[in-house]
Coordinates of C-alpha atoms and ligand atoms in Angstrom, one line a residue:
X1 CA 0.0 0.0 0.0
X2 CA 1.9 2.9 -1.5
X3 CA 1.5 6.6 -1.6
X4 CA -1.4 7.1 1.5
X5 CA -3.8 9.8 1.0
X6 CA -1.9 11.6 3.5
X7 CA 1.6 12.1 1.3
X8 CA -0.8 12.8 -1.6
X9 CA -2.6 15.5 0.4
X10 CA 0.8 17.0 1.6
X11 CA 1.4 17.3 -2.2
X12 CA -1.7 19.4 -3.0
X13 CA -1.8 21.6 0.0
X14 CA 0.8 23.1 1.9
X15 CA -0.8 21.5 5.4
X16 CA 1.9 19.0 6.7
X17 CA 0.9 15.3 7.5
X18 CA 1.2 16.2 11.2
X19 CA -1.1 19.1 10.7
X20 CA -3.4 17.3 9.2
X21 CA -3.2 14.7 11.8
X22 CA -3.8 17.1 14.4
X23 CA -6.5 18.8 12.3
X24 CA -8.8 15.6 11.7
X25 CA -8.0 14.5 15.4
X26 CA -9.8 17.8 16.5
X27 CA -12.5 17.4 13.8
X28 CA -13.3 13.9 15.1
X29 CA -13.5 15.0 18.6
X30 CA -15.9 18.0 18.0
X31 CA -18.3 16.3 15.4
X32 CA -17.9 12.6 15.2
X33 CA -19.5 10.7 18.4
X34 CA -17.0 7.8 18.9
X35 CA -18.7 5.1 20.8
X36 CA -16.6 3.2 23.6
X37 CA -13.6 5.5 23.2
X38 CA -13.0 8.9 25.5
X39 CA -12.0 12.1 23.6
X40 CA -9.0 12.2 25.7
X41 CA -8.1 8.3 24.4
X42 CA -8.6 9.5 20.7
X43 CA -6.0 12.7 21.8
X44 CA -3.6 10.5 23.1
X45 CA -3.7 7.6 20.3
X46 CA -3.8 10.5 17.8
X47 CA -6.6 8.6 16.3
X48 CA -5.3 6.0 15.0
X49 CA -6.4 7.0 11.9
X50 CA -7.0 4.7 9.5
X51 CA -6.5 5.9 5.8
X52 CA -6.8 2.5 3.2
X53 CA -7.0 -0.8 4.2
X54 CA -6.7 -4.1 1.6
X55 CA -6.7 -7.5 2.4
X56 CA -5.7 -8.2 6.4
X57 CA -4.1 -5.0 6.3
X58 CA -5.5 -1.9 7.4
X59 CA -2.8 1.8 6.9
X60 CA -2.8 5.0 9.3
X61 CA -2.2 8.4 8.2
X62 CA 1.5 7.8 9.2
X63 CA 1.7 5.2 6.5
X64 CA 1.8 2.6 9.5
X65 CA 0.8 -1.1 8.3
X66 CA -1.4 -2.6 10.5
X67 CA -2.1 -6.2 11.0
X68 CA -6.1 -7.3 11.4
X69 CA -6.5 -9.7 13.3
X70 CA -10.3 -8.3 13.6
X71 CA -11.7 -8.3 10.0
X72 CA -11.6 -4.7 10.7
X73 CA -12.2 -4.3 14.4
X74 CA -15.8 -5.7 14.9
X75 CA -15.9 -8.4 13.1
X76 CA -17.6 -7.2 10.2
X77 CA -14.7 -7.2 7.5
X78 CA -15.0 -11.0 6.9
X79 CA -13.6 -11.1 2.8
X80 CA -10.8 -8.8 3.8
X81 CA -10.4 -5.5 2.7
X82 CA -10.5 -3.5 -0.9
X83 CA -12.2 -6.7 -3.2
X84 CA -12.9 -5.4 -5.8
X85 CA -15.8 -8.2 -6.9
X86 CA -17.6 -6.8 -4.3
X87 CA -17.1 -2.9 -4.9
X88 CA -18.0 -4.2 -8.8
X89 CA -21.1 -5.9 -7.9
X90 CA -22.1 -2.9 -5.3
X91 CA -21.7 0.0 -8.2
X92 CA -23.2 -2.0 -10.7
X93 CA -26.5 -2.3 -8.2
X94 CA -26.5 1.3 -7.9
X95 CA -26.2 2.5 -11.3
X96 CA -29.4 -0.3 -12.0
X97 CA -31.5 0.6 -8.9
X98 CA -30.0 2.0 -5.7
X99 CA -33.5 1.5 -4.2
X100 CA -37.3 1.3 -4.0
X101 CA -39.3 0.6 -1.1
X102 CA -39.8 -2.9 -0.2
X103 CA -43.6 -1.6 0.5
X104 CA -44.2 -0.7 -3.5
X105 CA -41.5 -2.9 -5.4
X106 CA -40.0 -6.9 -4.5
X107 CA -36.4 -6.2 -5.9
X108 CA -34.8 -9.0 -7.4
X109 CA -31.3 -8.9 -5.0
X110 CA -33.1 -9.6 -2.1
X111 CA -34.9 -12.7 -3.4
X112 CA -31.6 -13.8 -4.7
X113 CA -29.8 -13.2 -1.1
X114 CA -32.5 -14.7 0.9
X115 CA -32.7 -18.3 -1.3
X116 CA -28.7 -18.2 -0.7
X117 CA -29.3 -17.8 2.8
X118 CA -32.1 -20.2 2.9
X119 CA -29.7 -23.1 1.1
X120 CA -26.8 -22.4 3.6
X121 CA -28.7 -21.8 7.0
X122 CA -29.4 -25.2 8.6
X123 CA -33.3 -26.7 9.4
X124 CA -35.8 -25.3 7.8
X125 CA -34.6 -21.7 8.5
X126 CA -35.9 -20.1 5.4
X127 CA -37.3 -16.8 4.9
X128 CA -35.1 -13.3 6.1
X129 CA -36.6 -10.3 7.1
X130 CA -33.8 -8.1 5.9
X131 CA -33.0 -4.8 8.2
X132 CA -29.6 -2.8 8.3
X133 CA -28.2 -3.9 11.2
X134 CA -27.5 -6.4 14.0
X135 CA -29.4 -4.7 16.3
X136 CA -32.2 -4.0 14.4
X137 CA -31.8 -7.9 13.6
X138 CA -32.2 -8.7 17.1
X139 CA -34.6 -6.7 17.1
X140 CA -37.3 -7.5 14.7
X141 CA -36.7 -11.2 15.8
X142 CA -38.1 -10.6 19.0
X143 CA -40.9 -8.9 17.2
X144 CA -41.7 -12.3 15.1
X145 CA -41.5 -14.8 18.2
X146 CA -44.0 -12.0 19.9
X147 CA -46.0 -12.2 16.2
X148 CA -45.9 -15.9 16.3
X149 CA -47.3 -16.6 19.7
X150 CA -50.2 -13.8 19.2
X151 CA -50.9 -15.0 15.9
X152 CA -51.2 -18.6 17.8
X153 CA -53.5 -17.3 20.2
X154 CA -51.3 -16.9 23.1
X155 CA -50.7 -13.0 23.7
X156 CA -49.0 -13.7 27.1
X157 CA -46.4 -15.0 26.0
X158 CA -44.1 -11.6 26.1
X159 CA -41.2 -11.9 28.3
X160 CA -37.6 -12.8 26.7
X161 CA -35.0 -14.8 28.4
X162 CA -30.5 -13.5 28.3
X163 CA -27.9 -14.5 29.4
X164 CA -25.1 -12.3 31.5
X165 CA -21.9 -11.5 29.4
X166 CA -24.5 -11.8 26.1
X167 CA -23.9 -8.8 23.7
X168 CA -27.2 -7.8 21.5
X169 CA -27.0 -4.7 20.4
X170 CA -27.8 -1.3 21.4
X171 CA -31.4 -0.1 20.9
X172 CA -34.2 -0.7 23.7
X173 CA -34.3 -4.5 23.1
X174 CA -30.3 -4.9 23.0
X175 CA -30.2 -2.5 25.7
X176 CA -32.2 -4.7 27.7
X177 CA -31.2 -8.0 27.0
X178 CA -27.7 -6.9 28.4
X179 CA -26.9 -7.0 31.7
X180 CA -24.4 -4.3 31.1
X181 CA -24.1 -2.0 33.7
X182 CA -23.1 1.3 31.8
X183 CA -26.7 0.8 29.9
X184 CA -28.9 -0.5 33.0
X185 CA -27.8 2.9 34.7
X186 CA -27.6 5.4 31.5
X187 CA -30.5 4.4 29.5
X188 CA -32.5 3.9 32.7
X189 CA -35.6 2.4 32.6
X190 CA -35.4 -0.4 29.9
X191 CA -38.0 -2.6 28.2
X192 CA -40.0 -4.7 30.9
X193 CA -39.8 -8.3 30.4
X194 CA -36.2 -9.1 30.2
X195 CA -35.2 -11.7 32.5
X196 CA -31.7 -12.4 33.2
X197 CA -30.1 -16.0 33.2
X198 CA -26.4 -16.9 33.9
X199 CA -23.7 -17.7 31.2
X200 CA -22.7 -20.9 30.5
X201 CA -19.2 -20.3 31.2
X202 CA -17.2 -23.8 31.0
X203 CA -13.9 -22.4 32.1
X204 CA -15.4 -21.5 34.7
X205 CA -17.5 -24.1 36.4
X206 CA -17.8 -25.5 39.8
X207 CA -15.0 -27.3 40.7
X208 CA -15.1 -31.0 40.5
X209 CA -18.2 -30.7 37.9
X210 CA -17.6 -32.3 34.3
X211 CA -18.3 -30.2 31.5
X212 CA -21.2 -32.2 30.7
X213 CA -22.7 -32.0 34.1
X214 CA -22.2 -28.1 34.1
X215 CA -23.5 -28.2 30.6
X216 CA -27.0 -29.8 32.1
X217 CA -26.7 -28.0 35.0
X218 CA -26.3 -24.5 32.7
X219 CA -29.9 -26.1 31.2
X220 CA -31.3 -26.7 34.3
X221 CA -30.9 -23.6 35.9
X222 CA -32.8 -21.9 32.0
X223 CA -36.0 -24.7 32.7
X224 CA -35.8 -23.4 36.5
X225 CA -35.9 -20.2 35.4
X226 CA -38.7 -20.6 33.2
X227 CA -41.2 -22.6 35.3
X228 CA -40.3 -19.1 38.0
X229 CA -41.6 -16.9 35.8
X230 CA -44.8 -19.0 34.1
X231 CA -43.5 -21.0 30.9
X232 CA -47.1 -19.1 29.5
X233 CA -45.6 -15.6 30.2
X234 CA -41.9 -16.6 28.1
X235 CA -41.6 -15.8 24.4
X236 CA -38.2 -16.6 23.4
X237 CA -34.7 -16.7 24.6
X238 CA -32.1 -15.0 23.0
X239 CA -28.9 -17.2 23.1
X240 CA -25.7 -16.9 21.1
X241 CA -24.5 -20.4 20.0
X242 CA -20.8 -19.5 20.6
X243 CA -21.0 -16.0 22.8
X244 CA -18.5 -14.0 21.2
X245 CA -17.0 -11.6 23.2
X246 CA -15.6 -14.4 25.9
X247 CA -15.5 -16.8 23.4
X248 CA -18.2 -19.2 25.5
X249 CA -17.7 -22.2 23.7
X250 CA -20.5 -24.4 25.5
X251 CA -20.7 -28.3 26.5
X252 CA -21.6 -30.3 23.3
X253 CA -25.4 -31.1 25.6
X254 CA -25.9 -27.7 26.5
X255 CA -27.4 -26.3 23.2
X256 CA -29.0 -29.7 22.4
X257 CA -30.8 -29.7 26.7
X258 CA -32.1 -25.3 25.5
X259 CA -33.5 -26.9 22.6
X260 CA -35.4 -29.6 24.2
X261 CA -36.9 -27.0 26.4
X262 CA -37.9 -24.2 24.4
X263 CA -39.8 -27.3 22.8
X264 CA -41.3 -28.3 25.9
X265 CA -42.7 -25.0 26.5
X266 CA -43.3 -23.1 23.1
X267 CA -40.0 -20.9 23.5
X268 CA -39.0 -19.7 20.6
X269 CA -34.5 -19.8 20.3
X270 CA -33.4 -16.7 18.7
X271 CA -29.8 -18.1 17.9
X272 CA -27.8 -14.4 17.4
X273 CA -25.3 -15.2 15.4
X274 CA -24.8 -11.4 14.4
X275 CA -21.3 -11.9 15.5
X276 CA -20.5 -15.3 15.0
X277 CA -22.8 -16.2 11.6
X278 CA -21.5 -16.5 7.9
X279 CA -18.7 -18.2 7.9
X280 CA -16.7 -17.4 11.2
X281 CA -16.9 -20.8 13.0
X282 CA -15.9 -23.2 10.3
X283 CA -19.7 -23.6 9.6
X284 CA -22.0 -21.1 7.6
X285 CA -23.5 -20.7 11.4
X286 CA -22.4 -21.9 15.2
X287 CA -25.3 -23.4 16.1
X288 CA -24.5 -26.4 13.4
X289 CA -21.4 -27.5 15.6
X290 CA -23.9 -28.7 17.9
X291 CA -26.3 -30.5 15.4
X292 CA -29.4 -28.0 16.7
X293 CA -31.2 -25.8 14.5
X294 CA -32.4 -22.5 15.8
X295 CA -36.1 -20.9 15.2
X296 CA -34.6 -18.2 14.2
X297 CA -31.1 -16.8 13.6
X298 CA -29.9 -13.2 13.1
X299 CA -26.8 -12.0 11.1
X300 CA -25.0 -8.7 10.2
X301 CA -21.2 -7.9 9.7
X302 CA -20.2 -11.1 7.9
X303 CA -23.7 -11.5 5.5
X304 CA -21.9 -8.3 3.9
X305 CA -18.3 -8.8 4.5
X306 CA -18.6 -4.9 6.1
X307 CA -19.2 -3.4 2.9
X308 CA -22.3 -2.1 2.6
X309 CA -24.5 -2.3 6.4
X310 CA -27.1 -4.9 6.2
X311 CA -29.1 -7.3 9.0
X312 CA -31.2 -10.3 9.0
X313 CA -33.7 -12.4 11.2
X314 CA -34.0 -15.4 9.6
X315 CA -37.1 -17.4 10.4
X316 CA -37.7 -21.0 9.7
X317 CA -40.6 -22.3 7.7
X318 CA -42.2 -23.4 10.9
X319 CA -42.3 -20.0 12.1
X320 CA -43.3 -18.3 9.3
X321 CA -46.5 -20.6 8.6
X322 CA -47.8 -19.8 11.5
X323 CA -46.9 -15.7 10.8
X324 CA -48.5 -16.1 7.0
X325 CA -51.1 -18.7 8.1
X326 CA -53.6 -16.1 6.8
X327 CA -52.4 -15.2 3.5
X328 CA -51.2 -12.4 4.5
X329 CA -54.5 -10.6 4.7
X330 CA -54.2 -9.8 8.6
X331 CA -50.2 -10.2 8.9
X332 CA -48.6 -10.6 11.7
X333 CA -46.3 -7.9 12.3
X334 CA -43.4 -6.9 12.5
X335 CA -41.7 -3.0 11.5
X336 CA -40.3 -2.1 8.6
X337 CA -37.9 0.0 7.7
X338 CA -37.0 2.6 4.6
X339 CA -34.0 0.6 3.8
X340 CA -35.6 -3.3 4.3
X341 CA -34.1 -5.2 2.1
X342 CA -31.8 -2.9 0.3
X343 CA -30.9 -3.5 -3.2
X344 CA -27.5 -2.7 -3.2
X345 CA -26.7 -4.0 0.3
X346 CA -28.5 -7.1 -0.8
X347 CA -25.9 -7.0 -3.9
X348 CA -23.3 -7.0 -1.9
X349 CA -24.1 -10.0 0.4
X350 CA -24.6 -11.8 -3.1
X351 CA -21.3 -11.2 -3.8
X352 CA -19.7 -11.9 -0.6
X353 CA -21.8 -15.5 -0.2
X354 CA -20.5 -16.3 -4.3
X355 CA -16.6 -15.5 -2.9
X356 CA -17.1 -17.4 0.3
X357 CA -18.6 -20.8 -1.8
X358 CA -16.5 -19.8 -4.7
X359 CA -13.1 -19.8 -2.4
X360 CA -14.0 -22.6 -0.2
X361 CA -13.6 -20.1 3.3
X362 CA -15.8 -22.0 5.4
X363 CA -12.9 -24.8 4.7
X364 CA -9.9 -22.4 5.0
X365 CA -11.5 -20.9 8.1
X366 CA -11.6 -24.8 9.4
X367 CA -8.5 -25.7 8.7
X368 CA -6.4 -22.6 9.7
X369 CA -8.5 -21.8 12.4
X370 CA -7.3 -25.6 14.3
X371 CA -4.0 -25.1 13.2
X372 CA -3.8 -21.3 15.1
X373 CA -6.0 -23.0 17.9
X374 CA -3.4 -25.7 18.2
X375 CA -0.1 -23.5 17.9
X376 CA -1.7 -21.0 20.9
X377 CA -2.9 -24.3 22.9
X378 CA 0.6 -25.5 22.6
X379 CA 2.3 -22.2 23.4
X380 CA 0.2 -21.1 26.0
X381 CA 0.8 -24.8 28.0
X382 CA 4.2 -22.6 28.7
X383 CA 3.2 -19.4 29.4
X384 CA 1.8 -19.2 33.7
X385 CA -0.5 -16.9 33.1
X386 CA -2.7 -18.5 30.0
X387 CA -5.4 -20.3 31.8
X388 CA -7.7 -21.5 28.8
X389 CA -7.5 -21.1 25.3
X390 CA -10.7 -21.7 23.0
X391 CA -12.8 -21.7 20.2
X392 CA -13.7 -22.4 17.1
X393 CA -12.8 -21.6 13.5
X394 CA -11.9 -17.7 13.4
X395 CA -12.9 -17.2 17.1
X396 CA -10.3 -17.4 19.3
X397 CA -10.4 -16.4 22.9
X398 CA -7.1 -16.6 25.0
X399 CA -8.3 -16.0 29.0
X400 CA -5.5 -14.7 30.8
X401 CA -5.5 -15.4 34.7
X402 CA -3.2 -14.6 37.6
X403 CA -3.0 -18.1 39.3
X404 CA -3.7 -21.0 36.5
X405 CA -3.7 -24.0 38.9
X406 CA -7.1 -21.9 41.0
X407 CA -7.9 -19.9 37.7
X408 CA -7.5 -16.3 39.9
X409 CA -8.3 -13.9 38.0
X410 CA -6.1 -10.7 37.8
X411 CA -7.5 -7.8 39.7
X412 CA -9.5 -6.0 37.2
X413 CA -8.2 -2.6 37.9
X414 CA -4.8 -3.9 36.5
X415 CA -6.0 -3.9 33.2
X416 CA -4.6 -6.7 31.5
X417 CA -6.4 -7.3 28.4
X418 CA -6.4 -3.5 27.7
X419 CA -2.9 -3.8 28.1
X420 CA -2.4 -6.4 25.8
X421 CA -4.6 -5.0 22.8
X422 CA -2.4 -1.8 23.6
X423 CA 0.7 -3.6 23.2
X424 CA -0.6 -5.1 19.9
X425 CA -1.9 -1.7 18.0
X426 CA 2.2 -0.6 19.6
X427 CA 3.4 -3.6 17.7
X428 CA 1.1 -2.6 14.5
X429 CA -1.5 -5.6 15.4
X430 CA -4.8 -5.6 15.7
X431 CA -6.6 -7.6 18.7
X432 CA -9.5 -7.5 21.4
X433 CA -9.6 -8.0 25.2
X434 CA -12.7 -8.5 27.2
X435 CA -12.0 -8.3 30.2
X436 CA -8.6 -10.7 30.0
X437 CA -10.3 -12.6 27.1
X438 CA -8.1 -11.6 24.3
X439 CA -9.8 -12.1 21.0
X440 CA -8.6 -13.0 17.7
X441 CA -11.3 -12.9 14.9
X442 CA -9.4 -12.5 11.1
X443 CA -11.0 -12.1 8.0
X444 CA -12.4 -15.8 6.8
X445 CA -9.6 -15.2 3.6
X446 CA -6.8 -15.5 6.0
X447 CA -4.0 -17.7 4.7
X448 CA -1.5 -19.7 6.7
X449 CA 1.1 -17.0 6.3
X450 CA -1.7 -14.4 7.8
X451 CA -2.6 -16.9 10.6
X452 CA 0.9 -17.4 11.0
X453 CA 1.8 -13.7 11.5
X454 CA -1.1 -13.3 13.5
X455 CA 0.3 -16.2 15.8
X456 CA 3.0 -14.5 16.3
X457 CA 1.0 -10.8 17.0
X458 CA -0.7 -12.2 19.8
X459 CA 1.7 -14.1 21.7
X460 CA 4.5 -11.0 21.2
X461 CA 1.5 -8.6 22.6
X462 CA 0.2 -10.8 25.8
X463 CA 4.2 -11.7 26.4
X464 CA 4.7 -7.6 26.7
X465 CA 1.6 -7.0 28.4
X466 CA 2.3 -9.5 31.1
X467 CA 6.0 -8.0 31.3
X468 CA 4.5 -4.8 32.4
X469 CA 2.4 -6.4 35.5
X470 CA 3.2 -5.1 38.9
X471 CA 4.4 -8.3 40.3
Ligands
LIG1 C1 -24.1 -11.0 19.0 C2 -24.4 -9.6 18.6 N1 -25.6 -9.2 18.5 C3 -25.9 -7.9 18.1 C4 -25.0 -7.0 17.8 C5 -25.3 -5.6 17.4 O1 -25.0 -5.4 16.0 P1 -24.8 -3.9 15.5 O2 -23.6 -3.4 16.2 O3 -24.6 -4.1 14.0 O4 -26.0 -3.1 15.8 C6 -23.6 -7.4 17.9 C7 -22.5 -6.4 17.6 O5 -21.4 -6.7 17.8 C8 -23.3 -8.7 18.3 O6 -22.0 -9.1 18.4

């Protein structure tokens, strides 16, 4: 990546790359809203700011090559950066149609994109209710289990089941399926009917309990919780069937025990798989590693590969017979939006689901994502301080403890995960820490030498990181 923006902009104007840094760092303070990042932490990092990005690469206004280990940060960037199939398919969309309203016209992209996702999606999960993001995926889901049990005759059934650590998403429904505590106390009071369960957190199970009895037990304690609150009061639950951001791979039973129960008692599953769908698992979605299929399932970053925004909540057929039981003349509902079912984002996730089958990821994401799994397993046998490291496919979570024969964690105010995705943008390298979960989640077009490099990313920033500790 030669000749950034930034020497080509020194060319034209007389403002020096270090003015303009300064400049666009001031801008971005005073207009743009970062989410998750102070003003006084954009000051200090002098952005980063990111000026091209191809491939796993991403550049910074310095010229600065970064390694992403994050198709892009969150996820999203799952072909890689700068293809130009996709930019191809995306213009040639607009200069056909940009858009009409899903209300007036069908669009042909959308049918196209759907039937894809209908022949990859497991079950019978077949018709998407496309939106423009993951939370807006989230969601409308909860709007169709709510349709399907009205349209069943059972209008009680309201209330949604979440589990702590879950992430989904940031309007009133994400908001309130979190148990966050920055959005419990800032966006103060949140939807009723959002009942909290705990995480099934195999790392950290009871002593003494095998996986698969925690896995039960983890099951258990959902059916407990639902017979509490009156199985004819719960809707759904909203379960991710690898939670991302600790990497919560569960017990093989777990999933398997949740879906005997939402059975049992007309609970719907809304599998979120925002995060985790398309690809990133080494399966099209998570929820096949555990041979369960989902009543519904939503997706965002990866459908599109980050190019254009675009959501789903895809519904299987058994849903969405009882939703259209009437023809349609009284329809259950559920909101639309100006932008459902975009043409040109729709074109877009066409493209991205041809260069995923076309290129065999799911395969490459398999096979490189055991072999990276196995090199950190092996490395972090040797490293005190690497208590568990799991996953699956192109989700990788390292936890990071202070004692790995009790699995103490470190204090939180030491800050070790920051620390190490600190250390990694230091060492140009791009990777997450929740908490002291550091996260590795490439681009499904990652090669061996990529995966490689990246290897070696993470363990250089954790080794640093952990160098830095006060003991
Ligand atoms: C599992 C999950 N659900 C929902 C969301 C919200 O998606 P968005 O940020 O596109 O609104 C995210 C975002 O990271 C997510 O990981």
């Amino acid at each position: 990546m030669e000749g950034t923006e930034a020497t080509r902009h020194v060319a034209t104007t007389e403002e020096t790359t270090d003015e303009r840094k300064h400049r666009l760092v001031e801008d971005s303070v005073r207009y743009v809203w970062r989410h998750g990042v102070s003003t006084d932490s954009t000051r200090r990092a002098q952005g980063p700011i990111a000026v091209r990005a191809s491939g796993v690469q991403v550049e910074d206004i310095d010229g600065n090559v970064y390694l992403d280990a994050l198709a892009g940060g969150s996820a999203a960037a799952t072909l890689g950066h700068g293809r130009e199939d996709v930019a191809d398919r995306v213009a040639s969309q607009i200069r056909t149609m940009q858009w009409v309203s899903l209300r007036t016209f069908i669009n042909e992209p959308s049918i196209e994109l759907a039937k894809r996702i209908a022949e990859v999606a497991p079950g019978d999960l077949t018709t998407s209710f496309f939106v423009c993001d993951g939370s807006e995926a989230v969601e409308s889901a909860t709007q169709l289990v709510k349709s399907y049990h009205r349209q069943r005759g059972n209008p009680g059934k309201t209330k949604f089941l979440y589990r702590k650590t879950g992430y989904h998403g940031t309007t009133l429904v994400g908001a309130s399926a979190s148990s966050s505590s920055e959005f419990r106390t800032w966006f103060a009071p949140l939807a009723p009917g959002f009942v909290e369960l705990d995480a099934c957190y195999t790392y950290r199970r009871p002593s003494g309990m095998t996986e698969e009895e925690y896995g039960e037990a983890c099951a258990q304690a959902i059916e407990d919780e639902i017979l509490r609150q009156g199985p004819e009061t719960v809707a759904g639950i909203l379960a991710e069937a690898i939670p991302a951001a600790l990497v919560l791979t569960p017990p093989p039973n777990y999933l398997r025990r949740l879906r005997e129960i939402c059975d049992k008692y007309d609970i719907l599953w809304i599998d979120d798989e925002v995060f985790i769908g398309v690809g990133r698992t080494g399966t099209y979605f998570g929820s096949e590693h555990y041979g369960v299929v989902p009543d519904v399932i939503t997706v965002s970053k990866g459908i599109t590969g980050g190019y254009v925004p675009l959501g789903a909540a895809i519904a299987s057929q058994r849903v969405m017979d009882v939703l259209i039981a009437d023809g349609g003349t009284g329809q259950a509902k559920v909101s639309g939006h100006t932008y459902s079912a975009h043409p040109v984002a729709c074109a877009a996730g066409l493209a991205v689901l041809d260069a995923i089958r076309d290129e065999k990821l799911v395969d490459n994401v398999r096979d490189q994502g055991e072999w990276l799994l196995a090199q950190l397993r092996a490395w972090g046998r040797t490293n005190p301080h690497v208590g568990d490291v799991r996953g699956k496919g192109f989700l990788i979570g390292i936890e990071l403890v202070r004692d790995k024969e009790t699995r103490e964690p470190f204090p939180a105010e030491w800050g070790v995960g920051g620390k190490v995705s600190k250390a990694g943008m230091r060492n140009l390298f791009m990777c997450r820490a929740t908490g002291d979960v550091v996260t590795l989640f490439p681009a499904l077009v990652a090669t061996h030498d990529d995966v490689r490099a990246m290897f070696d990313g993470v363990t250089k920033a954790i080794e640093e990181a952990l160098g830095e500790l006060p003991e």
